[in-house]
Amino acid sequence: MLGLFEGCWNIVMYSVAGSIFPAARAMLNGLMMTFYSIGAYVGPTYYGWSLERTGDWSVGLTHMGIATVIFGLMLIFGFN
């Protein structure tokens, strides 16, 4: 179910991002795909490491959330 919902979310996100930044649509799609690919490898590894180290499941999620907010701000201010 998670993969199904992620696929639906990705379609919406690419569409919205392309509508907001029409001049940079191709570069934006490439950046999002790149960060998804990096996150698919780095995310679980970092989350597992932080869980082993701290024993608190929320630490890894908080750090990944912060990275997501930073990425979002980079996209918003980088393309405006």
Tab-separated table of N, CA and C in Angstrom:
chain	number	residue	atom	x	y	z
A	1	MET	N	0.830	-1.200	0.000
A	1	MET	CA	0.000	0.000	0.000
A	1	MET	C	0.867	1.254	0.000
A	2	LEU	N	1.968	1.202	0.745
A	2	LEU	CA	2.836	2.374	0.811
A	2	LEU	C	3.360	2.740	-0.585
A	3	GLY	N	3.790	1.743	-1.353
A	3	GLY	CA	4.279	1.998	-2.705
A	3	GLY	C	3.197	2.558	-3.608
A	4	LEU	N	1.982	2.065	-3.468
A	4	LEU	CA	0.868	2.557	-4.272
A	4	LEU	C	0.595	4.028	-3.969
A	5	PHE	N	0.534	4.360	-2.686
A	5	PHE	CA	0.262	5.741	-2.308
A	5	PHE	C	1.430	6.664	-2.666
A	6	GLU	N	2.643	6.164	-2.565
A	6	GLU	CA	3.795	6.976	-2.958
A	6	GLU	C	3.752	7.262	-4.455
A	7	GLY	N	3.382	6.274	-5.245
A	7	GLY	CA	3.251	6.488	-6.685
A	7	GLY	C	2.198	7.533	-7.010
A	8	CYS	N	1.073	7.485	-6.315
A	8	CYS	CA	0.026	8.497	-6.519
A	8	CYS	C	0.520	9.882	-6.107
A	9	TRP	N	1.222	9.952	-4.994
A	9	TRP	CA	1.744	11.226	-4.505
A	9	TRP	C	2.768	11.799	-5.482
A	10	ASN	N	3.625	10.943	-6.042
A	10	ASN	CA	4.647	11.421	-6.972
A	10	ASN	C	4.015	12.052	-8.207
A	11	ILE	N	2.969	11.449	-8.722
A	11	ILE	CA	2.292	11.994	-9.902
A	11	ILE	C	1.761	13.384	-9.592
A	12	VAL	N	1.130	13.535	-8.450
A	12	VAL	CA	0.582	14.838	-8.058
A	12	VAL	C	1.707	15.847	-7.864
A	13	MET	N	2.770	15.432	-7.196
A	13	MET	CA	3.866	16.355	-6.902
A	13	MET	C	4.548	16.835	-8.180
A	14	TYR	N	4.819	15.928	-9.118
A	14	TYR	CA	5.431	16.333	-10.380
A	14	TYR	C	4.521	17.285	-11.151
A	15	SER	N	3.233	17.026	-11.139
A	15	SER	CA	2.279	17.870	-11.855
A	15	SER	C	2.215	19.269	-11.237
A	16	VAL	N	2.111	19.327	-9.929
A	16	VAL	CA	2.041	20.622	-9.244
A	16	VAL	C	3.335	21.409	-9.441
A	17	ALA	N	4.469	20.736	-9.266
A	17	ALA	CA	5.758	21.412	-9.418
A	17	ALA	C	5.916	21.925	-10.847
A	18	GLY	N	5.492	21.160	-11.832
A	18	GLY	CA	5.572	21.608	-13.213
A	18	GLY	C	4.657	22.780	-13.501
A	19	SER	N	3.525	22.856	-12.815
A	19	SER	CA	2.603	23.972	-12.993
A	19	SER	C	3.116	25.242	-12.322
A	20	ILE	N	3.766	25.080	-11.184
A	20	ILE	CA	4.267	26.244	-10.454
A	20	ILE	C	5.513	26.820	-11.137
A	21	PHE	N	6.375	25.935	-11.630
A	21	PHE	CA	7.624	26.361	-12.260
A	21	PHE	C	7.680	25.857	-13.706
A	22	PRO	N	6.825	26.386	-14.603
A	22	PRO	CA	6.776	25.828	-15.960
A	22	PRO	C	8.081	25.988	-16.739
A	23	ALA	N	8.830	27.049	-16.495
A	23	ALA	CA	10.066	27.271	-17.254
A	23	ALA	C	11.162	26.282	-16.855
A	24	ALA	N	11.089	25.780	-15.643
A	24	ALA	CA	12.137	24.884	-15.145
A	24	ALA	C	11.604	23.473	-14.912
A	25	ARG	N	10.551	23.100	-15.613
A	25	ARG	CA	9.896	21.812	-15.386
A	25	ARG	C	10.852	20.630	-15.549
A	26	ALA	N	11.611	20.597	-16.619
A	26	ALA	CA	12.503	19.458	-16.868
A	26	ALA	C	13.590	19.357	-15.799
A	27	MET	N	14.193	20.498	-15.444
A	27	MET	CA	15.233	20.476	-14.424
A	27	MET	C	14.643	20.079	-13.070
A	28	LEU	N	13.464	20.569	-12.756
A	28	LEU	CA	12.819	20.243	-11.498
A	28	LEU	C	12.496	18.750	-11.412
A	29	ASN	N	11.969	18.180	-12.488
A	29	ASN	CA	11.686	16.740	-12.504
A	29	ASN	C	12.965	15.937	-12.331
A	30	GLY	N	14.034	16.354	-12.999
A	30	GLY	CA	15.319	15.672	-12.841
A	30	GLY	C	15.845	15.755	-11.424
A	31	LEU	N	15.726	16.926	-10.803
A	31	LEU	CA	16.173	17.080	-9.418
A	31	LEU	C	15.373	16.195	-8.470
A	32	MET	N	14.058	16.178	-8.649
A	32	MET	CA	13.231	15.357	-7.757
A	32	MET	C	13.552	13.878	-7.929
A	33	MET	N	13.755	13.438	-9.155
A	33	MET	CA	14.113	12.028	-9.370
A	33	MET	C	15.475	11.708	-8.758
A	34	THR	N	16.404	12.651	-8.877
A	34	THR	CA	17.731	12.447	-8.292
A	34	THR	C	17.643	12.327	-6.775
A	35	PHE	N	16.898	13.235	-6.150
A	35	PHE	CA	16.787	13.189	-4.694
A	35	PHE	C	16.004	11.967	-4.218
A	36	TYR	N	15.020	11.520	-4.988
A	36	TYR	CA	14.330	10.276	-4.639
A	36	TYR	C	15.299	9.098	-4.675
A	37	SER	N	16.114	9.060	-5.708
A	37	SER	CA	17.072	7.954	-5.835
A	37	SER	C	18.079	7.959	-4.694
A	38	ILE	N	18.596	9.131	-4.382
A	38	ILE	CA	19.544	9.238	-3.269
A	38	ILE	C	18.855	8.843	-1.962
A	39	GLY	N	17.637	9.327	-1.767
A	39	GLY	CA	16.905	9.020	-0.539
A	39	GLY	C	16.587	7.549	-0.381
A	40	ALA	N	16.376	6.852	-1.503
A	40	ALA	CA	16.071	5.421	-1.435
A	40	ALA	C	17.244	4.621	-0.868
A	41	TYR	N	18.456	5.107	-1.079
A	41	TYR	CA	19.632	4.414	-0.545
A	41	TYR	C	20.069	4.981	0.796
A	42	VAL	N	20.097	6.279	0.908
A	42	VAL	CA	20.623	6.916	2.115
A	42	VAL	C	19.620	6.854	3.266
A	43	GLY	N	18.338	7.045	2.970
A	43	GLY	CA	17.317	7.103	4.009
A	43	GLY	C	17.282	5.891	4.926
A	44	PRO	N	17.090	4.689	4.390
A	44	PRO	CA	17.038	3.516	5.268
A	44	PRO	C	18.355	3.264	6.015
A	45	THR	N	19.466	3.537	5.351
A	45	THR	CA	20.755	3.335	6.005
A	45	THR	C	20.921	4.302	7.163
A	46	TYR	N	20.626	5.565	6.922
A	46	TYR	CA	20.749	6.559	7.992
A	46	TYR	C	19.748	6.289	9.108
A	47	TYR	N	18.513	5.955	8.725
A	47	TYR	CA	17.500	5.687	9.744
A	47	TYR	C	17.906	4.504	10.626
A	48	GLY	N	18.404	3.429	10.010
A	48	GLY	CA	18.851	2.269	10.787
A	48	GLY	C	20.008	2.618	11.698
A	49	TRP	N	20.944	3.406	11.189
A	49	TRP	CA	22.100	3.810	11.994
A	49	TRP	C	21.659	4.662	13.182
A	50	SER	N	20.772	5.636	12.931
A	50	SER	CA	20.340	6.508	14.030
A	50	SER	C	19.490	5.734	15.039
A	51	LEU	N	18.729	4.758	14.583
A	51	LEU	CA	17.930	3.944	15.498
A	51	LEU	C	18.823	3.093	16.388
A	52	GLU	N	19.861	2.490	15.785
A	52	GLU	CA	20.809	1.703	16.585
A	52	GLU	C	21.541	2.575	17.594
A	53	ARG	N	21.917	3.748	17.164
A	53	ARG	CA	22.738	4.630	17.999
A	53	ARG	C	21.952	5.234	19.150
A	54	THR	N	20.727	5.690	18.877
A	54	THR	CA	19.959	6.400	19.901
A	54	THR	C	18.879	5.536	20.550
A	55	GLY	N	18.374	4.551	19.816
A	55	GLY	CA	17.275	3.742	20.328
A	55	GLY	C	15.935	4.447	20.225
A	56	ASP	N	15.914	5.628	19.653
A	56	ASP	CA	14.686	6.418	19.532
A	56	ASP	C	14.304	6.508	18.059
A	57	TRP	N	13.158	5.970	17.698
A	57	TRP	CA	12.754	5.933	16.297
A	57	TRP	C	12.468	7.308	15.732
A	58	SER	N	12.146	8.285	16.594
A	58	SER	CA	11.768	9.613	16.096
A	58	SER	C	12.963	10.443	15.634
A	59	VAL	N	14.176	10.096	16.050
A	59	VAL	CA	15.354	10.878	15.667
A	59	VAL	C	15.564	10.819	14.154
A	60	GLY	N	15.569	9.629	13.592
A	60	GLY	CA	15.761	9.493	12.152
A	60	GLY	C	14.654	10.161	11.358
A	61	LEU	N	13.417	10.015	11.810
A	61	LEU	CA	12.297	10.637	11.107
A	61	LEU	C	12.386	12.158	11.176
A	62	THR	N	12.796	12.689	12.321
A	62	THR	CA	12.947	14.133	12.463
A	62	THR	C	14.016	14.659	11.513
A	63	HIS	N	15.152	13.973	11.459
A	63	HIS	CA	16.228	14.419	10.568
A	63	HIS	C	15.817	14.324	9.106
A	64	MET	N	15.105	13.261	8.732
A	64	MET	CA	14.637	13.150	7.351
A	64	MET	C	13.594	14.228	7.051
A	65	GLY	N	12.766	14.556	8.022
A	65	GLY	CA	11.795	15.639	7.842
A	65	GLY	C	12.474	16.981	7.653
A	66	ILE	N	13.521	17.229	8.426
A	66	ILE	CA	14.279	18.474	8.283
A	66	ILE	C	14.919	18.543	6.899
A	67	ALA	N	15.491	17.424	6.449
A	67	ALA	CA	16.095	17.398	5.107
A	67	ALA	C	15.041	17.666	4.032
A	68	THR	N	13.818	17.160	4.224
A	68	THR	CA	12.740	17.390	3.268
A	68	THR	C	12.342	18.865	3.237
A	69	VAL	N	12.255	19.492	4.398
A	69	VAL	CA	11.914	20.916	4.456
A	69	VAL	C	13.008	21.747	3.782
A	70	ILE	N	14.259	21.419	4.036
A	70	ILE	CA	15.365	22.144	3.405
A	70	ILE	C	15.300	21.991	1.890
A	71	PHE	N	15.052	20.763	1.424
A	71	PHE	CA	14.926	20.530	-0.021
A	71	PHE	C	13.778	21.345	-0.597
A	72	GLY	N	12.654	21.369	0.086
A	72	GLY	CA	11.506	22.155	-0.377
A	72	GLY	C	11.812	23.644	-0.459
A	73	LEU	N	12.507	24.157	0.550
A	73	LEU	CA	12.882	25.573	0.533
A	73	LEU	C	13.867	25.878	-0.595
A	74	MET	N	14.783	24.941	-0.835
A	74	MET	CA	15.729	25.122	-1.948
A	74	MET	C	14.967	25.192	-3.262
A	75	LEU	N	13.972	24.352	-3.431
A	75	LEU	CA	13.193	24.364	-4.673
A	75	LEU	C	12.395	25.653	-4.808
A	76	ILE	N	11.749	26.076	-3.719
A	76	ILE	CA	10.908	27.272	-3.780
A	76	ILE	C	11.746	28.516	-4.060
A	77	PHE	N	12.816	28.698	-3.292
A	77	PHE	CA	13.615	29.916	-3.454
A	77	PHE	C	14.604	29.816	-4.606
A	78	GLY	N	14.953	28.615	-4.998
A	78	GLY	CA	15.884	28.445	-6.108
A	78	GLY	C	15.261	28.702	-7.466
A	79	PHE	N	13.953	28.497	-7.577
A	79	PHE	CA	13.290	28.654	-8.865
A	79	PHE	C	12.466	29.922	-8.965
A	80	ASN	N	12.422	30.716	-7.921
A	80	ASN	CA	11.660	31.989	-7.971
A	80	ASN	C	12.559	33.149	-8.243
